[in-house]
PDB file of C-alpha atoms in Angstrom:
ATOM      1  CA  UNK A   1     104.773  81.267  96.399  1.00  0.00           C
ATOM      2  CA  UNK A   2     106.900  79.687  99.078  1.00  0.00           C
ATOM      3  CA  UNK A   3     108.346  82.004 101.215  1.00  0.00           C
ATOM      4  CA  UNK A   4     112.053  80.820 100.915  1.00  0.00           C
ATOM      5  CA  UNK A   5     112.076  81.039  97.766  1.00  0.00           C
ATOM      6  CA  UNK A   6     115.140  83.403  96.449  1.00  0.00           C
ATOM      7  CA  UNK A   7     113.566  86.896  95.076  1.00  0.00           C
ATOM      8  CA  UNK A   8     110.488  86.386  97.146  1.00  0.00           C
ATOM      9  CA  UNK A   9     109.651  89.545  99.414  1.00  0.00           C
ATOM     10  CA  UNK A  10     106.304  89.581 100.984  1.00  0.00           C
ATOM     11  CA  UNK A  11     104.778  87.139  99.456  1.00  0.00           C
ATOM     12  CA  UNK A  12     105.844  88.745  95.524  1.00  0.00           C
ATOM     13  CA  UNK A  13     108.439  88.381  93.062  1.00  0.00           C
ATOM     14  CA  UNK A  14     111.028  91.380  94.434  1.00  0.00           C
ATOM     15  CA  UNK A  15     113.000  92.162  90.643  1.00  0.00           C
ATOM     16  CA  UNK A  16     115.224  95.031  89.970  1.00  0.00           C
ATOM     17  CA  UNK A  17     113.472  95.616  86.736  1.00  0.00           C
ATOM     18  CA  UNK A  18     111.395  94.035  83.730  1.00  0.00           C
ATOM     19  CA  UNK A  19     113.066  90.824  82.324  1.00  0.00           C
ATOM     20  CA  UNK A  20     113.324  87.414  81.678  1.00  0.00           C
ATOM     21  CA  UNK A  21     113.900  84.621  84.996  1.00  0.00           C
ATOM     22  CA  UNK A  22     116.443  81.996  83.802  1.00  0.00           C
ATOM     23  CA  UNK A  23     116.114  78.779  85.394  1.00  0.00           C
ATOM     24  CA  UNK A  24     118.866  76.883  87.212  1.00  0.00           C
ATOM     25  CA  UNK A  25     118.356  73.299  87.168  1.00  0.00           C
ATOM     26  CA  UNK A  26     119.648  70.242  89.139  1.00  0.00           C
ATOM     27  CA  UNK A  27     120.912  67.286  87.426  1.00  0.00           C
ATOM     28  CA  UNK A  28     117.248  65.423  88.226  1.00  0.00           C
ATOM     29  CA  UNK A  29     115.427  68.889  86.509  1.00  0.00           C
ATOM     30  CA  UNK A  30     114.172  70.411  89.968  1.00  0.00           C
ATOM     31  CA  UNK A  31     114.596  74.332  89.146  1.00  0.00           C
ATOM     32  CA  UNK A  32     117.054  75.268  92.392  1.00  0.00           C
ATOM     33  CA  UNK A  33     117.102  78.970  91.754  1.00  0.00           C
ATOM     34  CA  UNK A  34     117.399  81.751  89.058  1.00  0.00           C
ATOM     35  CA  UNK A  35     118.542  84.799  87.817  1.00  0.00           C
ATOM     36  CA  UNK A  36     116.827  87.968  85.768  1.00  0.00           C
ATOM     37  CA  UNK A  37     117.806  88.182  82.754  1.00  0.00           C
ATOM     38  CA  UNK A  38     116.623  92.158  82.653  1.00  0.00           C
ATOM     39  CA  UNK A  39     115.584  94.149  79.480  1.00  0.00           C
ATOM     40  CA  UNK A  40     117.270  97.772  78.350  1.00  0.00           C
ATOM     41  CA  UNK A  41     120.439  97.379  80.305  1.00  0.00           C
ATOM     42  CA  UNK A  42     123.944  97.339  78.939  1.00  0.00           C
ATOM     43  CA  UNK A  43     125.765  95.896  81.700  1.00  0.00           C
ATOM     44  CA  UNK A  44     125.310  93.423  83.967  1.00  0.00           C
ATOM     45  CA  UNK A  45     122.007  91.997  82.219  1.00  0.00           C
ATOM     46  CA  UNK A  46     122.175  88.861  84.746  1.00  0.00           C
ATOM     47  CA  UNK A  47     121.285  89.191  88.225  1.00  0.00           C
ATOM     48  CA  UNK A  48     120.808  86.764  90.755  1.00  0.00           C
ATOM     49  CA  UNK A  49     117.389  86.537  92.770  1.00  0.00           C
ATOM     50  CA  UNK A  50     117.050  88.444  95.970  1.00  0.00           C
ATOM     51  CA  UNK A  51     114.944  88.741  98.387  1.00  0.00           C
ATOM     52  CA  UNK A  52     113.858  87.434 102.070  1.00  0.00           C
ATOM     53  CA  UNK A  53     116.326  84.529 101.227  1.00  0.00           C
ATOM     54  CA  UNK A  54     119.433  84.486  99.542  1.00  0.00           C
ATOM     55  CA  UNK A  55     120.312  83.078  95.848  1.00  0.00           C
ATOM     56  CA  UNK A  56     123.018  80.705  97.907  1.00  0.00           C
ATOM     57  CA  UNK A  57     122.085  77.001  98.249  1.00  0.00           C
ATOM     58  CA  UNK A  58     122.939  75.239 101.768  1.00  0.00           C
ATOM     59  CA  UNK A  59     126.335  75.092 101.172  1.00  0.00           C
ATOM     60  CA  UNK A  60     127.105  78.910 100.365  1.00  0.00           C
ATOM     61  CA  UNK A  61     127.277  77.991  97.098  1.00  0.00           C
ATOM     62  CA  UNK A  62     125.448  79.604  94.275  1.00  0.00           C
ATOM     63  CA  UNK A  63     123.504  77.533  91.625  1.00  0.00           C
ATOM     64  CA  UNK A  64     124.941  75.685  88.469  1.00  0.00           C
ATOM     65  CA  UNK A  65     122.719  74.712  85.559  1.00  0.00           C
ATOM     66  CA  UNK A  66     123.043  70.891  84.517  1.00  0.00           C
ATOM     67  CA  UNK A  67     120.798  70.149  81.015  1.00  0.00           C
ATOM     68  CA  UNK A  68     121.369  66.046  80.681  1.00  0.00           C
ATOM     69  CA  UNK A  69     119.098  65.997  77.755  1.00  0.00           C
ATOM     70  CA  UNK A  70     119.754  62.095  77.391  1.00  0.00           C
ATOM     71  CA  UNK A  71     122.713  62.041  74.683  1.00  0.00           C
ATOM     72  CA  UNK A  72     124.733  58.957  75.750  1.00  0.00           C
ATOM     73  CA  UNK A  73     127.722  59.597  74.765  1.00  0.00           C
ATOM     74  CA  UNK A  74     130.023  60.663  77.695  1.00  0.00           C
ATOM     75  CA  UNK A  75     130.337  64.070  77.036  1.00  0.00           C
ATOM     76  CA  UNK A  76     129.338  67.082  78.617  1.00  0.00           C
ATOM     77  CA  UNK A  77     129.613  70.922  77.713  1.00  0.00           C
ATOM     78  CA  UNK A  78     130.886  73.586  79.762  1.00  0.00           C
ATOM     79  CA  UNK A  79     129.832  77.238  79.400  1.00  0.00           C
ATOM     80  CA  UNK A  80     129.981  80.191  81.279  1.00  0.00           C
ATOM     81  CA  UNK A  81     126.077  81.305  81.889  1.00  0.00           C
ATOM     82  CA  UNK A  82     122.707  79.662  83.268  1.00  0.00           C
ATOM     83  CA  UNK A  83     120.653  80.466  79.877  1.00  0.00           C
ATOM     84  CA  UNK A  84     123.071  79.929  77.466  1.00  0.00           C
ATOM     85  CA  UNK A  85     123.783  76.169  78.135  1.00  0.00           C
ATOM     86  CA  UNK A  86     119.968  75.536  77.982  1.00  0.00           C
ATOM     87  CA  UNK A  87     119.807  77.482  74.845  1.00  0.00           C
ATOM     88  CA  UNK A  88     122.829  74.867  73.595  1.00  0.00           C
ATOM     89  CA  UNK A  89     121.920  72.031  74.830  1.00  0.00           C
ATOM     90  CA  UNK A  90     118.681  71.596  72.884  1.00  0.00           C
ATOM     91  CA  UNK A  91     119.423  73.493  69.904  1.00  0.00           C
ATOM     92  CA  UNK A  92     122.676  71.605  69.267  1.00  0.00           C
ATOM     93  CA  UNK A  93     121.011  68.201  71.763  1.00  0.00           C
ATOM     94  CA  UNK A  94     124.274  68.341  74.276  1.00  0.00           C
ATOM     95  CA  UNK A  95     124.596  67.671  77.653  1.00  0.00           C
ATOM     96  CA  UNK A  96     125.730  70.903  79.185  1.00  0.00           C
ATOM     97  CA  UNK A  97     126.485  72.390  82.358  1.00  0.00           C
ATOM     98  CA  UNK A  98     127.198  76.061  83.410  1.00  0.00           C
ATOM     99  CA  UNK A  99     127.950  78.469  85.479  1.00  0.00           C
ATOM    100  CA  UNK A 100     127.440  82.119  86.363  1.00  0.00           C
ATOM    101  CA  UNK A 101     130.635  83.822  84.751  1.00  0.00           C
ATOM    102  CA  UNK A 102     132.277  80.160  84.377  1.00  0.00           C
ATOM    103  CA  UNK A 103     132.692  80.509  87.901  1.00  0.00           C
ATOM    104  CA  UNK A 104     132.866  76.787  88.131  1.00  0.00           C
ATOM    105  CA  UNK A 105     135.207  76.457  90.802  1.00  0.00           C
ATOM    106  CA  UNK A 106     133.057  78.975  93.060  1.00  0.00           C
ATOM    107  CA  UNK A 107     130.766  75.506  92.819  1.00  0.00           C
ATOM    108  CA  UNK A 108     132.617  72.850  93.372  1.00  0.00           C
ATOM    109  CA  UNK A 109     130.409  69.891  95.518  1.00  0.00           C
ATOM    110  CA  UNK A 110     127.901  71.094  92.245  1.00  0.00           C
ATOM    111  CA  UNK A 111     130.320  70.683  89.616  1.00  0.00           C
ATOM    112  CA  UNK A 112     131.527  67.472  91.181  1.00  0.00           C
ATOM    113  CA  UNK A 113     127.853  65.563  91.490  1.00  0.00           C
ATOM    114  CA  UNK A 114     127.068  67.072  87.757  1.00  0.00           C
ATOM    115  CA  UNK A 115     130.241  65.430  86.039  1.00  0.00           C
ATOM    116  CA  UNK A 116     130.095  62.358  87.578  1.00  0.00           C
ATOM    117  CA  UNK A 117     127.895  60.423  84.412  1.00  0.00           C
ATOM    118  CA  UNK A 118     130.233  61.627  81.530  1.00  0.00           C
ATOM    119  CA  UNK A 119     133.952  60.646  80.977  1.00  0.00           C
ATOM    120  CA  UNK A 120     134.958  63.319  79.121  1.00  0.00           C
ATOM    121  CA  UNK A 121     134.533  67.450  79.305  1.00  0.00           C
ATOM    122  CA  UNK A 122     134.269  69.754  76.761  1.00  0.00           C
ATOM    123  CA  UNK A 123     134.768  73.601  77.619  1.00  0.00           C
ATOM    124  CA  UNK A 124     133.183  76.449  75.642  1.00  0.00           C
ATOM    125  CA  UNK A 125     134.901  79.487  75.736  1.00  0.00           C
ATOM    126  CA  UNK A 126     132.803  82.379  74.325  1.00  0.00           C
ATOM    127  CA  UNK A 127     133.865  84.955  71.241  1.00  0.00           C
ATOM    128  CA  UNK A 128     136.565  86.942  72.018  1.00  0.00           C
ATOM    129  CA  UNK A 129     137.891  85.105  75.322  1.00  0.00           C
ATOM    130  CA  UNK A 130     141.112  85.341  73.914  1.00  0.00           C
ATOM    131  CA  UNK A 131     141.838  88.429  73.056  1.00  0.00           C
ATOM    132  CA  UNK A 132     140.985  89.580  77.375  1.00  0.00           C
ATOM    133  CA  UNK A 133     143.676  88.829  79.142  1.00  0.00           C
ATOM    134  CA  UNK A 134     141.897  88.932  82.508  1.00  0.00           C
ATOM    135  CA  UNK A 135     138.755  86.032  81.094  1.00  0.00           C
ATOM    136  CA  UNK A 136     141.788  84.090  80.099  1.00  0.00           C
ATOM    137  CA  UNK A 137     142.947  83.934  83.385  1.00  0.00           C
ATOM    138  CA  UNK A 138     139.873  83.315  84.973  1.00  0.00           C
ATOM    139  CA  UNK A 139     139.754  80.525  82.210  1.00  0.00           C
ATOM    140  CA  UNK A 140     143.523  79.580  83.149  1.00  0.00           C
ATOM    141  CA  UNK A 141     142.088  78.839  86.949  1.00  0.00           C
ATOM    142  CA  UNK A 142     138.998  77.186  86.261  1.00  0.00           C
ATOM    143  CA  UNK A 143     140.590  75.104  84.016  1.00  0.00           C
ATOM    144  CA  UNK A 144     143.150  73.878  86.969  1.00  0.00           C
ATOM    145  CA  UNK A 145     139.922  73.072  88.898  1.00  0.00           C
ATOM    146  CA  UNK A 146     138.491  70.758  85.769  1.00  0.00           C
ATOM    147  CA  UNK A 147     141.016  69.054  85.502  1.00  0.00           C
ATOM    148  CA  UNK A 148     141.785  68.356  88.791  1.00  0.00           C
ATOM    149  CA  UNK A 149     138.589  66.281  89.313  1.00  0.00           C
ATOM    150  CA  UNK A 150     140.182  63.317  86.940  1.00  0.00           C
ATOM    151  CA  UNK A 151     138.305  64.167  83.851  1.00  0.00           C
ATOM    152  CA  UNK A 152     139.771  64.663  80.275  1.00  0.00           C
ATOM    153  CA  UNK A 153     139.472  68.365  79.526  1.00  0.00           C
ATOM    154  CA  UNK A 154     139.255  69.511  76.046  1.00  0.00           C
ATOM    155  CA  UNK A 155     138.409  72.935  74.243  1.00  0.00           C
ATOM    156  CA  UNK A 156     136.037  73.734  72.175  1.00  0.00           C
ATOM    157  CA  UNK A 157     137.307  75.997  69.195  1.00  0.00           C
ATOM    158  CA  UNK A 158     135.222  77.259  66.453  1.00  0.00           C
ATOM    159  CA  UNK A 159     137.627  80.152  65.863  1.00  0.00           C
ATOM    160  CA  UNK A 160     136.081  82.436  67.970  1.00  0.00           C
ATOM    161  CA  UNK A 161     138.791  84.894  68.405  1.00  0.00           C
ATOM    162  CA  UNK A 162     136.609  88.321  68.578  1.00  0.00           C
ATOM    163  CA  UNK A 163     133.279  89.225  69.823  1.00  0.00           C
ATOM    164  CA  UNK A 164     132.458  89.426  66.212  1.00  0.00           C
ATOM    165  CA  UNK A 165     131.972  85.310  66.091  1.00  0.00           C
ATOM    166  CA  UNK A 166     129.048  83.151  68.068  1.00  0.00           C
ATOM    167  CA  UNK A 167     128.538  81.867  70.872  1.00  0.00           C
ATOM    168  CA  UNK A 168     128.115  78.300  71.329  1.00  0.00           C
ATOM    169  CA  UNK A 169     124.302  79.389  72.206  1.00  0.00           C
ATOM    170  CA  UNK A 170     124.282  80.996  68.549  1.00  0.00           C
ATOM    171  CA  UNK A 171     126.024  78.771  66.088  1.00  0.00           C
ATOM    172  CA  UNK A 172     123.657  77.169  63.931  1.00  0.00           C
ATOM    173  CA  UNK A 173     125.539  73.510  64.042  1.00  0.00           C
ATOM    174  CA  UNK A 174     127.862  71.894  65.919  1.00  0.00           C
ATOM    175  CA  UNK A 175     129.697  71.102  62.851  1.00  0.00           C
ATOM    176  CA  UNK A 176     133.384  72.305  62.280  1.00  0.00           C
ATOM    177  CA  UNK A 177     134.396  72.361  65.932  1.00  0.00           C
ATOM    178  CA  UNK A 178     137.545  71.327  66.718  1.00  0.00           C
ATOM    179  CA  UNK A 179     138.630  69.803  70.016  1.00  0.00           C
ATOM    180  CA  UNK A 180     141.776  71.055  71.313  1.00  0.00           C
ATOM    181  CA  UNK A 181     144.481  70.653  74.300  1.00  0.00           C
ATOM    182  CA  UNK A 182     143.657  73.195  77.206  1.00  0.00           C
ATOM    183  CA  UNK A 183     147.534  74.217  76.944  1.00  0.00           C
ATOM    184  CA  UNK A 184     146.951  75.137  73.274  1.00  0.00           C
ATOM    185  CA  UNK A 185     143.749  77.483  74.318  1.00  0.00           C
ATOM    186  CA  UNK A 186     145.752  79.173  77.131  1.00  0.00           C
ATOM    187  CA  UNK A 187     149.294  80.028  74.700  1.00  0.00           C
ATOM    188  CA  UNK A 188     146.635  81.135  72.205  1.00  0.00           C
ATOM    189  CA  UNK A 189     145.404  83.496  74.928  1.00  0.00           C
ATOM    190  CA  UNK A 190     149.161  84.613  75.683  1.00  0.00           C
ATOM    191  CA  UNK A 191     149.774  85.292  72.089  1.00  0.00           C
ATOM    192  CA  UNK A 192     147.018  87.281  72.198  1.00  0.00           C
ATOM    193  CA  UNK A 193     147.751  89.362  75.263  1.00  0.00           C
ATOM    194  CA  UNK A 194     151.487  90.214  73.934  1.00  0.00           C
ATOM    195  CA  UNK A 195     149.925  91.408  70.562  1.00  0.00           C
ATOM    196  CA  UNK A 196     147.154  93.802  72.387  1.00  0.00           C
ATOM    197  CA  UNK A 197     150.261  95.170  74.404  1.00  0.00           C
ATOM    198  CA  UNK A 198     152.302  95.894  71.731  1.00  0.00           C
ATOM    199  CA  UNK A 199     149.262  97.743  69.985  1.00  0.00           C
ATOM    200  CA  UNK A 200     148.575  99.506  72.710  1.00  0.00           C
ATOM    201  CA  UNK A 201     152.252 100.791  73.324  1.00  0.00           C
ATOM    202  CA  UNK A 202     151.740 102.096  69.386  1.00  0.00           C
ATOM    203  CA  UNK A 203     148.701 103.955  70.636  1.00  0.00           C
ATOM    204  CA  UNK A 204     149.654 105.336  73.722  1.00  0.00           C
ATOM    205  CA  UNK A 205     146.983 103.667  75.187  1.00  0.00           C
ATOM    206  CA  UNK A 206     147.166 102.173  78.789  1.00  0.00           C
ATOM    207  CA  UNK A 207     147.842  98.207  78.487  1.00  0.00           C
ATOM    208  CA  UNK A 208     146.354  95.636  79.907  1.00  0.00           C
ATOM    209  CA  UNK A 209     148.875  93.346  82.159  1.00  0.00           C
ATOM    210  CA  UNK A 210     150.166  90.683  80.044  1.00  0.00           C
ATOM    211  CA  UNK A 211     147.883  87.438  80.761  1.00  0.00           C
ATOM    212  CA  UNK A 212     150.367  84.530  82.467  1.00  0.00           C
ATOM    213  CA  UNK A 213     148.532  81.373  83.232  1.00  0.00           C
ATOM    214  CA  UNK A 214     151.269  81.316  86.223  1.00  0.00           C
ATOM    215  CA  UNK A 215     149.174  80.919  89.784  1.00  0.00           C
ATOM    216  CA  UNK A 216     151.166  84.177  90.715  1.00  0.00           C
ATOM    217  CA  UNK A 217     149.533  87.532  92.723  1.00  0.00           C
ATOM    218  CA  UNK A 218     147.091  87.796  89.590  1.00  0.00           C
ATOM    219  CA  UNK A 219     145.393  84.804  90.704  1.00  0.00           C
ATOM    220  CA  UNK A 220     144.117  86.696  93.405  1.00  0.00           C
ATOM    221  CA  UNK A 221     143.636  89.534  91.792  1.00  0.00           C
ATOM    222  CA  UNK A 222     141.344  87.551  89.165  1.00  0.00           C
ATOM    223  CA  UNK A 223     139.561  85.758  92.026  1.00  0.00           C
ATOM    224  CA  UNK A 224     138.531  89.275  93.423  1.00  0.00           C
ATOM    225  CA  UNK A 225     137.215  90.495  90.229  1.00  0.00           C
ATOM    226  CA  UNK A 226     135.484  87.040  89.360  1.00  0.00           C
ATOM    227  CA  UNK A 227     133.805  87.712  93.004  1.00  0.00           C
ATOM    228  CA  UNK A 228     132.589  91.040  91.908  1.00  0.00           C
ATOM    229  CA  UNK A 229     130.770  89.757  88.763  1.00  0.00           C
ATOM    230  CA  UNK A 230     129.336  86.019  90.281  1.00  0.00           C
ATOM    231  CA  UNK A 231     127.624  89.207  92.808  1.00  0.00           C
ATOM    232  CA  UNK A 232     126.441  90.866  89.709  1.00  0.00           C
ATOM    233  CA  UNK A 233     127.284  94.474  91.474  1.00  0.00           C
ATOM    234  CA  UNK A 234     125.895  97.808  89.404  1.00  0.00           C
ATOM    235  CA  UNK A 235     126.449 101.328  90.290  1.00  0.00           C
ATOM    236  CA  UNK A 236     128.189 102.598  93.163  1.00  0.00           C
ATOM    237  CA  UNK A 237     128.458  98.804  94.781  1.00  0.00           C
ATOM    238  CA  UNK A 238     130.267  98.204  92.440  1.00  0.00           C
ATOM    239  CA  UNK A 239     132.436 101.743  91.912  1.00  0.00           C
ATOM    240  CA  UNK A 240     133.274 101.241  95.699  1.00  0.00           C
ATOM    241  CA  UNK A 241     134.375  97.308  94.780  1.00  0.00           C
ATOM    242  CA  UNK A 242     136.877  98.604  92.067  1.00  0.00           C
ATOM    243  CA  UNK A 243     138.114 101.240  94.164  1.00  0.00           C
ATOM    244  CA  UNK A 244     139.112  98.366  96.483  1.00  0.00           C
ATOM    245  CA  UNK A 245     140.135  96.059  94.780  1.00  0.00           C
ATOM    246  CA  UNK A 246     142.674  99.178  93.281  1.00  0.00           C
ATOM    247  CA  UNK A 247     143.757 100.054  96.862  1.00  0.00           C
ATOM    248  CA  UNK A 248     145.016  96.283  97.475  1.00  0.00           C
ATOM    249  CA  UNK A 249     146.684  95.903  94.307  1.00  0.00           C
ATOM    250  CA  UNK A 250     148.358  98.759  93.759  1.00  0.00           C
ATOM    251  CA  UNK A 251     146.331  99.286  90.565  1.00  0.00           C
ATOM    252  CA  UNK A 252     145.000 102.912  88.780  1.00  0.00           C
ATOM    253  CA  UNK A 253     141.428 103.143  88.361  1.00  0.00           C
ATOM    254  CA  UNK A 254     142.023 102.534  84.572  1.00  0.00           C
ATOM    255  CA  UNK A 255     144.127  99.638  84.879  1.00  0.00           C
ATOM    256  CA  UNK A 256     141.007  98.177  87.122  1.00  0.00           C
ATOM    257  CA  UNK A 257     138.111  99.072  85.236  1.00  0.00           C
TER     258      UNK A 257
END
């Protein structure tokens, strides 16, 4: 075992527990790191590699996944994850591309070299994106960065409103799908947001901040909580993390969490 290889420590795979090691893959198929995919946990079942050496390539950045899978047809699919877009791509024969939490930004010179073959991209939002106002503006951001590269951007929309529907890793075909403007994902998401505060008001039950695709203070408030989950932090890491991140936003511990 090479000794700079991520999650090496003495010459042995260093884990946090039993589980499965997802590949990340380069665009010519060399594996360029990996996370643990671990068994019997509830939360934050994806965890990057550790060890000696860090999970970060030379750049700082943190490994993509890029599945070509030789479909010519200028299209490539987005999803947040490194297993699930292998999982798509050869159940439904797609190219695809992800990224730990759809942190896709987070790896931009990746994201950049990975896109440049295809002439159109095609983001998968998973079930229930919309109806979380702070995923929606993690989506609202990322999608700025897409589409800043000079690439049409479309959506992906199977009706996957609640966790209740698939993933694009779990629907059996491809067929149905409909390709829609980014603007008409993100109002969806808005619509959404209102309609959980007003239930919530009915319930006396603390609401979460209406989602605004505006690049105002939630921006950064999203990019510190996107940081917290690309880390994959458990336990009191990540207790002390919220508590911070509550401190410099002038948030409750509910409103965080």
């Amino acid at each position: 075992i090479p000794p700079n290889l991520p999650g090496v420590i003495n010459g042995k795979i260093a884990a946090a527990g039993t589980g499965i090691a997802c590949l990340a893959f380069d665009s010519e198929g060399r594996a360029i790191g990996y996370q643990i995919r671990l068994e019997n946990v509830s939360e934050s079942k994806y965890r990057w590699a550790k060890g000696v050496e860090s999970s970060h390539l030379a750049d700082s950045e943190l490994p993509i996944t890029v599945i070509p899978n030789g479909k010519d047809n200028g299209q490539v699919w987005l999803s947040e994850g490194i297993l699930k877009p292998f999982v798509a791509a050869y159940r439904h024969g797609i190219n695809a591309i992800g990224a730990a939490g759809g942190h896709f930004s987070g790896a931009a010179n990746q994201v950049r070299n990975a896109i440049e073959p295809y002439k159109e991209l095609i983001l998968c939002p998973d079930a229930g994106d919309v109806n979380n106002p702070h995923v929606m503006l993690r989506w609202s951001k990322e999608i700025k960065f897409l589409e800043s590269l000079g690439k049409p951007v479309l959506i992906a929309w199977w009706g996957q409103k609640t966790k209740d529907c698939d993933d694009i890793d779990e629907l059996s075909s491809l067929e149905g799908i409909e390709f829609i403007e980014c603007s008409k994902f993100l109002a969806m998401g808005e619509k959404m947001g209102i309609e959980a505060q007003k239930t919530d008001k009915s319930t006396n039950v603390v609401s979460h901040p209406k989602f605004s695709p505006k690049p105002l203070e939630t921006d950064k408030l999203g990019e510190a909580i996107d940081n917290l989950i690309t880390e994959s932090l458990t336990g009191s890491k990540l207790e002390l993390g919220l508590v911070s991140i509550a401190k410099e936003f002038n948030l409750t511990q509910q409103q965080v969490s």
